[in-house]
mmCIF file of C-alpha atoms in Angstrom:
data_model
loop_
_atom_site.group_PDB
_atom_site.id
_atom_site.type_symbol
_atom_site.label_atom_id
_atom_site.label_comp_id
_atom_site.label_asym_id
_atom_site.label_seq_id
_atom_site.Cartn_x
_atom_site.Cartn_y
_atom_site.Cartn_z
ATOM 1 C CA MET L 1 127.321 -69.773 -128.555
ATOM 2 C CA LEU L 2 129.152 -73.089 -128.403
ATOM 3 C CA LEU L 3 132.348 -71.524 -127.070
ATOM 4 C CA THR L 4 130.773 -69.063 -124.632
ATOM 5 C CA LYS L 5 127.818 -71.058 -123.253
ATOM 6 C CA GLY L 6 128.310 -74.631 -124.435
ATOM 7 C CA LEU L 7 125.154 -74.392 -126.554
ATOM 8 C CA ILE L 8 124.187 -76.366 -129.653
ATOM 9 C CA ARG L 9 121.766 -74.835 -132.161
ATOM 10 C CA VAL L 10 118.642 -76.900 -132.840
ATOM 11 C CA GLY L 11 116.283 -76.056 -135.698
ATOM 12 C CA LEU L 12 112.660 -77.093 -135.092
ATOM 13 C CA PRO L 13 109.401 -76.099 -136.815
ATOM 14 C CA LEU L 14 106.093 -75.174 -135.220
ATOM 15 C CA PRO L 15 103.837 -78.248 -134.897
ATOM 16 C CA ALA L 16 101.087 -78.478 -137.507
ATOM 17 C CA ASN L 17 98.442 -78.574 -134.743
ATOM 18 C CA ALA L 18 99.864 -75.686 -132.691
ATOM 19 C CA GLN L 19 97.412 -73.603 -130.675
ATOM 20 C CA PHE L 20 99.540 -70.556 -131.446
ATOM 21 C CA ILE L 21 101.265 -68.734 -134.263
ATOM 22 C CA LEU L 22 104.655 -67.073 -134.416
ATOM 23 C CA SER L 23 103.786 -63.392 -134.740
ATOM 24 C CA ALA L 24 107.259 -61.850 -134.432
ATOM 25 C CA VAL L 25 110.930 -62.871 -134.351
ATOM 26 C CA ASN L 26 113.965 -60.984 -133.099
ATOM 27 C CA ASP L 27 116.893 -63.161 -134.120
ATOM 28 C CA PRO L 28 120.415 -61.689 -133.902
ATOM 29 C CA TYR L 29 121.524 -64.211 -136.521
ATOM 30 C CA GLY L 30 118.741 -63.452 -139.017
ATOM 31 C CA PHE L 31 117.785 -67.081 -139.465
ATOM 32 C CA ALA L 32 114.741 -68.057 -137.404
ATOM 33 C CA SER L 33 111.254 -68.348 -138.855
ATOM 34 C CA ALA L 34 108.081 -70.362 -138.298
ATOM 35 C CA THR L 35 109.513 -72.957 -140.672
ATOM 36 C CA GLN L 36 112.488 -73.507 -138.409
ATOM 37 C CA LEU L 37 112.881 -71.838 -135.032
ATOM 38 C CA SER L 38 116.512 -71.385 -134.025
ATOM 39 C CA LEU L 39 116.972 -72.766 -130.514
ATOM 40 C CA PHE L 40 120.102 -72.935 -128.376
ATOM 41 C CA ARG L 41 120.368 -75.724 -125.813
ATOM 42 C CA ARG L 42 122.952 -77.452 -123.640
ATOM 43 C CA PRO L 43 123.658 -81.107 -124.479
ATOM 44 C CA LEU L 44 122.301 -83.393 -121.763
ATOM 45 C CA PRO L 45 124.586 -86.060 -120.244
ATOM 46 C CA THR L 46 124.480 -89.476 -121.904
ATOM 47 C CA THR L 47 124.823 -91.147 -118.534
ATOM 48 C CA ASN L 48 122.679 -92.067 -115.497
ATOM 49 C CA LEU L 49 119.908 -92.860 -118.000
ATOM 50 C CA LYS L 50 118.519 -95.496 -115.634
ATOM 51 C CA PHE L 51 116.832 -92.627 -113.802
ATOM 52 C CA GLU L 52 115.286 -90.816 -116.788
ATOM 53 C CA THR L 53 111.672 -90.903 -117.972
ATOM 54 C CA THR L 54 111.805 -87.752 -120.129
ATOM 55 C CA MET L 55 114.127 -87.693 -123.120
ATOM 56 C CA MET L 56 115.420 -84.352 -124.443
ATOM 57 C CA TRP L 57 114.884 -80.934 -122.871
ATOM 58 C CA ASP L 58 111.539 -80.593 -124.669
ATOM 59 C CA GLY L 59 110.403 -84.213 -124.309
ATOM 60 C CA ARG L 60 110.265 -84.793 -128.049
ATOM 61 C CA GLU L 61 111.815 -88.262 -127.724
ATOM 62 C CA THR L 62 109.351 -89.282 -124.989
ATOM 63 C CA PHE L 63 106.575 -91.374 -126.499
ATOM 64 C CA SER L 64 103.116 -92.325 -125.309
ATOM 65 C CA ASN L 65 101.873 -95.909 -125.464
ATOM 66 C CA SER L 66 98.229 -96.608 -124.669
ATOM 67 C CA GLN L 67 99.042 -100.289 -124.047
ATOM 68 C CA SER L 68 101.725 -99.542 -121.490
ATOM 69 C CA GLY L 69 101.376 -99.908 -117.744
ATOM 70 C CA LEU L 70 103.553 -96.828 -117.228
ATOM 71 C CA CYS L 71 100.720 -94.380 -116.628
ATOM 72 C CA LEU L 72 100.514 -91.120 -114.723
ATOM 73 C CA LYS L 73 98.472 -91.356 -111.540
ATOM 74 C CA GLY L 74 96.207 -88.655 -110.196
ATOM 75 C CA VAL L 75 95.894 -86.979 -113.594
ATOM 76 C CA GLN L 76 92.827 -86.913 -115.827
ATOM 77 C CA PRO L 77 92.894 -87.951 -118.541
ATOM 78 C CA SER L 78 95.750 -90.265 -117.632
ATOM 79 C CA THR L 79 98.594 -90.702 -120.111
ATOM 80 C CA SER L 80 100.589 -93.902 -120.552
ATOM 81 C CA PHE L 81 104.152 -93.945 -121.802
ATOM 82 C CA ALA L 82 106.566 -96.187 -123.638
ATOM 83 C CA THR L 83 109.590 -97.430 -121.716
ATOM 84 C CA SER L 84 112.684 -95.271 -121.509
ATOM 85 C CA ASP L 85 114.520 -98.026 -123.342
ATOM 86 C CA PHE L 86 112.134 -97.636 -126.299
ATOM 87 C CA ASP L 87 112.626 -93.861 -126.232
ATOM 88 C CA LEU L 88 116.410 -94.214 -126.248
ATOM 89 C CA LEU L 89 116.350 -96.649 -129.170
ATOM 90 C CA HIS L 90 114.290 -94.162 -131.162
ATOM 91 C CA GLN L 91 116.504 -91.258 -130.092
ATOM 92 C CA ALA L 92 119.657 -93.045 -131.260
ATOM 93 C CA ASN L 93 118.177 -93.570 -134.710
ATOM 94 C CA THR L 94 116.906 -89.979 -134.924
ATOM 95 C CA ALA L 95 120.339 -88.637 -134.003
ATOM 96 C CA VAL L 96 121.996 -90.608 -136.799
ATOM 97 C CA LEU L 97 119.435 -89.427 -139.361
ATOM 98 C CA THR L 98 119.523 -85.768 -138.319
ATOM 99 C CA HIS L 99 122.772 -84.790 -136.566
ATOM 100 C CA ALA L 100 124.951 -87.280 -138.452
ATOM 101 C CA GLN L 101 122.873 -86.744 -141.626
ATOM 102 C CA SER L 102 123.002 -90.437 -142.496
ATOM 103 C CA PRO L 103 121.105 -91.414 -145.661
ATOM 104 C CA GLN L 104 119.653 -94.380 -143.801
ATOM 105 C CA GLY L 105 118.774 -95.269 -140.244
ATOM 106 C CA LEU L 106 120.423 -97.684 -137.866
ATOM 107 C CA THR L 107 119.670 -101.375 -137.879
ATOM 108 C CA ALA L 108 117.874 -102.776 -134.835
ATOM 109 C CA ALA L 109 121.138 -104.388 -133.729
ATOM 110 C CA GLN L 110 122.997 -101.075 -133.960
ATOM 111 C CA GLN L 111 120.311 -99.266 -131.973
ATOM 112 C CA ARG L 112 120.471 -101.967 -129.307
ATOM 113 C CA ALA L 113 124.258 -101.767 -129.075
ATOM 114 C CA ILE L 114 124.197 -97.985 -128.639
ATOM 115 C CA VAL L 115 121.483 -97.976 -125.998
ATOM 116 C CA SER L 116 122.932 -100.926 -124.059
ATOM 117 C CA PHE L 117 126.186 -98.977 -123.867
ATOM 118 C CA GLU L 118 124.430 -95.767 -122.784
ATOM 119 C CA GLU L 119 122.420 -97.552 -120.113
ATOM 120 C CA SER L 120 125.598 -98.992 -118.583
ATOM 121 C CA LEU L 121 127.086 -95.570 -117.795
ATOM 122 C CA PHE L 122 126.884 -93.978 -114.335
ATOM 123 C CA THR L 123 128.532 -90.710 -113.363
ATOM 124 C CA ALA L 124 128.865 -89.063 -109.964
ATOM 125 C CA GLN L 125 131.497 -87.059 -108.142
ATOM 126 C CA LEU L 126 133.787 -89.474 -106.274
ATOM 127 C CA THR L 127 136.320 -87.192 -104.617
ATOM 128 C CA SER L 128 136.629 -83.543 -103.733
ATOM 129 C CA THR L 129 139.881 -81.580 -103.605
ATOM 130 C CA ARG L 130 138.799 -80.004 -100.331
ATOM 131 C CA ALA L 131 136.419 -82.571 -98.810
ATOM 132 C CA GLY L 132 138.380 -85.676 -99.763
ATOM 133 C CA SER L 133 136.744 -89.004 -100.546
ATOM 134 C CA LEU L 134 132.980 -88.741 -100.857
ATOM 135 C CA THR L 135 132.578 -92.265 -99.488
ATOM 136 C CA ASP L 136 134.378 -91.619 -96.180
ATOM 137 C CA ALA L 137 132.667 -91.603 -92.783
ATOM 138 C CA GLY L 138 129.482 -93.259 -94.022
ATOM 139 C CA ALA L 139 128.903 -90.987 -97.040
ATOM 140 C CA LYS L 140 127.393 -92.560 -100.159
ATOM 141 C CA GLY L 141 128.938 -90.512 -102.953
ATOM 142 C CA GLY L 142 130.362 -91.812 -106.198
ATOM 143 C CA PRO L 143 129.030 -93.825 -109.136
ATOM 144 C CA VAL L 144 129.050 -97.268 -107.466
ATOM 145 C CA ALA L 145 126.451 -96.295 -104.861
ATOM 146 C CA LEU L 146 124.518 -94.380 -107.514
ATOM 147 C CA ALA L 147 124.342 -97.368 -109.868
ATOM 148 C CA ALA L 148 122.877 -99.448 -107.019
ATOM 149 C CA SER L 149 120.145 -96.883 -106.254
ATOM 150 C CA ASN L 150 116.602 -98.104 -106.710
ATOM 151 C CA PHE L 151 114.481 -96.622 -109.489
ATOM 152 C CA TYR L 152 111.212 -97.300 -111.256
ATOM 153 C CA PHE L 153 108.489 -95.295 -112.974
ATOM 154 C CA GLY L 154 106.707 -93.299 -110.268
ATOM 155 C CA ILE L 155 109.195 -93.731 -107.438
ATOM 156 C CA ASN L 156 108.602 -91.028 -104.802
ATOM 157 C CA ASP L 157 106.234 -89.040 -107.030
ATOM 158 C CA ILE L 158 105.495 -85.555 -105.727
ATOM 159 C CA SER L 159 101.847 -85.744 -106.748
ATOM 160 C CA ALA L 160 100.567 -89.302 -106.265
ATOM 161 C CA GLY L 161 103.151 -90.735 -103.902
ATOM 162 C CA ASP L 162 105.162 -93.840 -104.682
ATOM 163 C CA TYR L 163 103.490 -95.833 -107.474
ATOM 164 C CA VAL L 164 104.788 -99.187 -106.206
ATOM 165 C CA THR L 165 104.826 -98.973 -102.410
ATOM 166 C CA GLY L 166 101.972 -96.509 -102.000
ATOM 167 C CA ALA L 167 104.059 -94.436 -99.601
ATOM 168 C CA ALA L 168 103.544 -90.692 -99.457
ATOM 169 C CA PHE L 169 106.098 -88.433 -101.105
ATOM 170 C CA ASN L 170 109.278 -88.234 -99.032
ATOM 171 C CA PRO L 171 111.024 -84.843 -99.297
ATOM 172 C CA ASN L 172 114.274 -86.329 -97.989
ATOM 173 C CA VAL L 173 115.351 -87.072 -101.541
ATOM 174 C CA MET L 174 119.069 -86.651 -100.903
ATOM 175 C CA THR L 175 120.580 -88.657 -98.044
ATOM 176 C CA ILE L 176 124.057 -89.106 -99.487
ATOM 177 C CA PHE L 177 125.911 -87.063 -96.882
ATOM 178 C CA SER L 178 123.634 -87.221 -93.840
ATOM 179 C CA SER L 179 126.336 -89.065 -91.867
ATOM 180 C CA TRP L 180 128.484 -85.930 -92.041
ATOM 181 C CA SER L 181 126.007 -83.683 -90.244
ATOM 182 C CA SER L 182 127.868 -83.428 -86.944
ATOM 183 C CA LEU L 183 131.490 -83.666 -88.079
ATOM 184 C CA ASP L 184 132.112 -79.997 -87.298
ATOM 185 C CA ALA L 185 131.463 -80.502 -83.581
ATOM 186 C CA PRO L 186 134.532 -80.268 -81.331
ATOM 187 C CA THR L 187 135.701 -83.593 -79.891
ATOM 188 C CA PRO L 188 136.401 -83.971 -76.164
ATOM 189 C CA GLY L 189 140.009 -83.341 -75.254
ATOM 190 C CA ALA L 190 142.144 -85.525 -73.044
ATOM 191 C CA LYS L 191 141.587 -85.301 -69.301
ATOM 192 C CA GLY L 192 142.001 -81.726 -68.229
ATOM 193 C CA LYS L 193 142.431 -80.543 -71.813
ATOM 194 C CA PRO L 194 140.073 -78.302 -73.841
ATOM 195 C CA PRO L 195 137.941 -79.758 -76.660
ATOM 196 C CA VAL L 196 139.720 -80.353 -79.959
ATOM 197 C CA ALA L 197 138.515 -78.225 -82.869
ATOM 198 C CA PRO L 198 137.331 -80.089 -85.982
ATOM 199 C CA THR L 199 139.644 -80.306 -88.970
ATOM 200 C CA ALA L 200 139.052 -78.103 -92.022
ATOM 201 C CA VAL L 201 137.941 -81.203 -93.936
ATOM 202 C CA ASN L 202 135.292 -82.034 -91.350
ATOM 203 C CA VAL L 203 134.072 -78.435 -91.237
ATOM 204 C CA LEU L 204 133.530 -78.585 -94.999
ATOM 205 C CA ARG L 205 131.878 -82.000 -94.791
ATOM 206 C CA ALA L 206 129.425 -80.679 -92.217
ATOM 207 C CA SER L 207 128.669 -77.769 -94.544
ATOM 208 C CA ILE L 208 127.898 -80.265 -97.327
ATOM 209 C CA ALA L 209 125.523 -82.125 -95.014
ATOM 210 C CA ARG L 210 123.772 -78.875 -94.107
ATOM 211 C CA GLY L 211 123.415 -78.065 -97.805
ATOM 212 C CA GLU L 212 121.820 -81.438 -98.391
ATOM 213 C CA LYS L 213 119.313 -80.756 -95.602
ATOM 214 C CA ILE L 214 118.535 -77.321 -97.080
ATOM 215 C CA PHE L 215 117.880 -78.957 -100.451
ATOM 216 C CA ASN L 216 115.409 -81.354 -98.834
ATOM 217 C CA THR L 217 113.673 -79.160 -96.292
ATOM 218 C CA LYS L 218 114.027 -75.383 -96.922
ATOM 219 C CA PRO L 219 110.397 -74.385 -97.690
ATOM 220 C CA PHE L 220 109.228 -71.826 -100.217
ATOM 221 C CA ASN L 221 106.150 -71.090 -102.296
ATOM 222 C CA ILE L 222 106.229 -72.661 -105.762
ATOM 223 C CA ASN L 223 104.129 -70.224 -107.748
ATOM 224 C CA GLY L 224 103.575 -69.482 -111.402
ATOM 225 C CA VAL L 225 105.269 -72.685 -112.610
ATOM 226 C CA ALA L 226 103.402 -74.140 -115.580
ATOM 227 C CA GLY L 227 103.205 -77.912 -115.255
ATOM 228 C CA PHE L 228 103.346 -77.645 -111.461
ATOM 229 C CA SER L 229 101.234 -74.783 -110.115
ATOM 230 C CA ASP L 230 98.471 -75.309 -112.690
ATOM 231 C CA GLN L 231 98.380 -79.120 -112.791
ATOM 232 C CA LEU L 232 99.317 -80.502 -109.375
ATOM 233 C CA ARG L 233 97.359 -80.304 -106.136
ATOM 234 C CA THR L 234 97.177 -76.939 -104.388
ATOM 235 C CA ASN L 235 98.691 -78.305 -101.177
ATOM 236 C CA LEU L 236 101.915 -79.058 -103.062
ATOM 237 C CA GLN L 237 102.533 -75.380 -103.784
ATOM 238 C CA ARG L 238 104.545 -75.007 -100.568
ATOM 239 C CA GLY L 239 107.574 -77.125 -101.334
ATOM 240 C CA THR L 240 111.359 -77.458 -101.447
ATOM 241 C CA CYS L 241 114.053 -78.124 -104.062
ATOM 242 C CA ALA L 242 113.112 -81.799 -103.705
ATOM 243 C CA SER L 243 109.562 -81.125 -104.912
ATOM 244 C CA CYS L 244 110.785 -80.941 -108.501
ATOM 245 C CA HIS L 245 114.051 -82.876 -108.137
ATOM 246 C CA SER L 246 112.213 -85.759 -106.502
ATOM 247 C CA THR L 247 113.955 -88.975 -107.608
ATOM 248 C CA PRO L 248 115.959 -90.273 -104.610
ATOM 249 C CA ALA L 249 119.728 -89.762 -104.882
ATOM 250 C CA VAL L 250 119.437 -88.354 -108.426
ATOM 251 C CA GLY L 251 117.053 -85.401 -108.701
ATOM 252 C CA THR L 252 115.095 -86.209 -111.865
ATOM 253 C CA GLN L 253 111.303 -86.554 -112.062
ATOM 254 C CA SER L 254 110.365 -90.238 -112.004
ATOM 255 C CA VAL L 255 107.450 -89.632 -114.384
ATOM 256 C CA PRO L 256 107.355 -87.444 -117.515
ATOM 257 C CA ARG L 257 106.677 -83.926 -116.200
ATOM 258 C CA LEU L 258 108.102 -80.715 -117.582
ATOM 259 C CA PHE L 259 108.009 -77.368 -115.772
ATOM 260 C CA ASN L 260 108.335 -73.688 -116.673
ATOM 261 C CA THR L 261 110.326 -71.877 -114.001
ATOM 262 C CA GLY L 262 110.845 -68.842 -116.216
ATOM 263 C CA VAL L 263 114.381 -69.527 -117.445
ATOM 264 C CA ALA L 264 113.348 -68.818 -121.056
ATOM 265 C CA GLY L 265 111.283 -65.742 -120.211
ATOM 266 C CA ALA L 266 111.703 -62.531 -122.206
ATOM 267 C CA ASN L 267 112.789 -60.698 -119.023
ATOM 268 C CA LEU L 268 115.926 -62.860 -118.880
ATOM 269 C CA ARG L 269 116.748 -62.715 -122.570
ATOM 270 C CA THR L 270 120.326 -61.766 -123.427
ATOM 271 C CA PRO L 271 121.238 -60.123 -126.779
ATOM 272 C CA ASP L 272 122.810 -63.325 -128.122
ATOM 273 C CA MET L 273 119.503 -65.229 -127.904
ATOM 274 C CA PRO L 274 116.552 -65.056 -130.335
ATOM 275 C CA LEU L 275 113.283 -63.721 -128.943
ATOM 276 C CA TYR L 276 110.008 -65.201 -130.173
ATOM 277 C CA THR L 277 106.547 -63.670 -129.852
ATOM 278 C CA PHE L 278 103.706 -66.199 -129.923
ATOM 279 C CA LYS L 279 100.002 -65.437 -130.197
ATOM 280 C CA ASN L 280 97.243 -67.728 -128.952
ATOM 281 C CA ASN L 281 94.987 -68.659 -131.882
ATOM 282 C CA LYS L 282 91.846 -68.638 -129.757
ATOM 283 C CA THR L 283 92.298 -65.906 -127.159
ATOM 284 C CA GLY L 284 94.766 -63.577 -128.856
ATOM 285 C CA GLU L 285 97.009 -63.683 -125.780
ATOM 286 C CA VAL L 286 100.663 -62.939 -126.497
ATOM 287 C CA VAL L 287 103.780 -64.327 -124.819
ATOM 288 C CA GLN L 288 107.470 -63.781 -125.509
ATOM 289 C CA THR L 289 110.177 -66.368 -124.895
ATOM 290 C CA THR L 290 113.638 -67.339 -126.068
ATOM 291 C CA ASP L 291 112.558 -70.980 -126.383
ATOM 292 C CA PRO L 292 109.020 -72.436 -126.394
ATOM 293 C CA GLY L 293 110.340 -75.768 -125.097
ATOM 294 C CA PHE L 294 107.716 -78.501 -124.622
ATOM 295 C CA ALA L 295 105.183 -76.580 -126.721
ATOM 296 C CA LEU L 296 107.125 -77.505 -129.859
ATOM 297 C CA THR L 297 106.440 -81.139 -128.991
ATOM 298 C CA THR L 298 102.758 -80.846 -128.047
ATOM 299 C CA GLY L 299 101.554 -77.715 -129.837
ATOM 300 C CA GLN L 300 99.794 -76.732 -126.595
ATOM 301 C CA TRP L 301 99.752 -73.091 -125.494
ATOM 302 C CA GLN L 302 100.081 -74.062 -121.835
ATOM 303 C CA ASP L 303 103.348 -75.868 -122.559
ATOM 304 C CA ILE L 304 105.303 -72.822 -123.789
ATOM 305 C CA GLY L 305 108.515 -72.494 -121.792
ATOM 306 C CA ARG L 306 108.315 -75.902 -120.125
ATOM 307 C CA PHE L 307 111.446 -78.077 -119.914
ATOM 308 C CA LYS L 308 112.439 -81.362 -118.323
ATOM 309 C CA VAL L 309 113.866 -81.566 -114.797
ATOM 310 C CA PRO L 310 117.541 -82.518 -115.279
ATOM 311 C CA ALA L 311 119.484 -84.941 -113.102
ATOM 312 C CA LEU L 312 121.875 -83.370 -110.611
ATOM 313 C CA ARG L 313 124.701 -85.890 -110.244
ATOM 314 C CA ALA L 314 128.183 -84.813 -111.436
ATOM 315 C CA LEU L 315 126.744 -81.306 -111.604
ATOM 316 C CA VAL L 316 129.968 -79.397 -110.990
ATOM 317 C CA ALA L 317 131.465 -80.704 -114.246
ATOM 318 C CA ARG L 318 128.598 -79.462 -116.403
ATOM 319 C CA ALA L 319 128.636 -75.658 -116.197
ATOM 320 C CA PRO L 320 127.038 -73.498 -117.518
ATOM 321 C CA TYR L 321 123.570 -74.453 -116.306
ATOM 322 C CA PHE L 322 119.919 -74.517 -117.424
ATOM 323 C CA HIS L 323 118.906 -75.542 -120.917
ATOM 324 C CA ASN L 324 120.248 -72.269 -122.322
ATOM 325 C CA GLY L 325 123.500 -71.999 -120.362
ATOM 326 C CA SER L 326 122.322 -68.798 -118.692
ATOM 327 C CA ALA L 327 123.784 -69.589 -115.250
ATOM 328 C CA PRO L 328 127.604 -69.635 -115.366
ATOM 329 C CA ASP L 329 128.092 -71.463 -112.066
ATOM 330 C CA ILE L 330 126.254 -73.148 -109.196
ATOM 331 C CA PRO L 331 125.891 -69.968 -107.054
ATOM 332 C CA ALA L 332 124.192 -68.334 -110.061
ATOM 333 C CA VAL L 333 121.689 -71.201 -110.185
ATOM 334 C CA ILE L 334 120.933 -70.763 -106.486
ATOM 335 C CA HIS L 335 120.563 -66.997 -106.942
ATOM 336 C CA PHE L 336 118.096 -67.541 -109.794
ATOM 337 C CA TYR L 337 115.799 -69.697 -107.673
ATOM 338 C CA ASP L 338 116.243 -67.503 -104.602
ATOM 339 C CA LYS L 339 115.051 -64.484 -106.581
ATOM 340 C CA ARG L 340 112.422 -66.353 -108.610
ATOM 341 C CA PHE L 341 110.648 -67.802 -105.561
ATOM 342 C CA ASN L 342 111.648 -65.244 -102.928
ATOM 343 C CA ILE L 343 113.196 -68.027 -100.849
ATOM 344 C CA GLY L 344 115.359 -65.803 -98.685
ATOM 345 C CA PHE L 345 118.543 -67.853 -98.479
ATOM 346 C CA THR L 346 121.075 -66.537 -95.969
ATOM 347 C CA PRO L 347 124.726 -66.217 -97.100
ATOM 348 C CA GLN L 348 125.537 -69.307 -95.029
ATOM 349 C CA GLU L 349 122.741 -71.283 -96.664
ATOM 350 C CA VAL L 350 123.970 -70.269 -100.116
ATOM 351 C CA SER L 351 127.455 -71.443 -99.163
ATOM 352 C CA ASP L 352 126.226 -74.751 -97.729
ATOM 353 C CA LEU L 353 123.929 -75.483 -100.661
ATOM 354 C CA THR L 354 126.736 -74.652 -103.102
ATOM 355 C CA GLU L 355 129.127 -77.034 -101.369
ATOM 356 C CA PHE L 356 126.518 -79.803 -101.458
ATOM 357 C CA LEU L 357 125.705 -79.399 -105.145
ATOM 358 C CA LYS L 358 129.425 -79.351 -106.011
ATOM 359 C CA VAL L 359 129.989 -82.881 -104.695
ATOM 360 C CA LEU L 360 127.018 -84.662 -106.232
#
């Protein structure tokens, strides 16, 4: 699994307060049980952490804090959270105790050193073999511009608007390459001469700009997504890619929200993945999944299959995609969402969106 999909096995038990039981397991490795589910997940980047509010795919290193001012708006009952810095300090210590199997935890000074280093790292695509420098002609690619991007808890929230400015949600989340939008237009020729065709580089740059616009504005119905369709306002159900990837210039969620888009559904299970059957303690309802995700953190039935919204910068270097490595490349990711939400991308739109995502 590591060599074919870049996956690391994680062993986690069912929470003591779970609203469900594990009623059946189909594990090709003969290991998984209710004592320790066998889960396979992609490592998340230890970079661009300035823009994160949810730690780990299943949010298990994201802590509440009733005394904090970092509280969800427009949600009842409201939940308040610890700072991301606190979460990262805790995560560093947990990793040493579990993954490194240390007999003792880190000192406070060691935790601080690790997290200060992590928080100083920014990663973004800077150049493209075919498109050239991603800072040319007014573009704002690369890690320097990314590091300077504004961020705070609740920036450009899809549900409640911006927590600080009060502005409504702005779907134009990505504006990195907007200056390239007309580079494929012919330029006037000399007097009496025909127009000059754009260079291949400028044709590609215009495609990238179109892909960015598609990401921001191509509408589709967001249906059947736990954490979104069942918890956010009905009028948000008609959205775009930016509805979930809403942090400007980055694509994370600026508040802790995890969604179930169906990536871990039984219908997409491959033979190398375990399949778990869970039964609701109260209703008897049954669901099958390859990974219960957020539900292993909360114990809540409604959270089965929910995962964090990952950042999108430096995406091309991180294949395969999704938490379980099920999409081998960026076109496969686009195809998944196109089919899942019946978006209806044209071949040109798939090409443009692919080119855009490859240079983030």
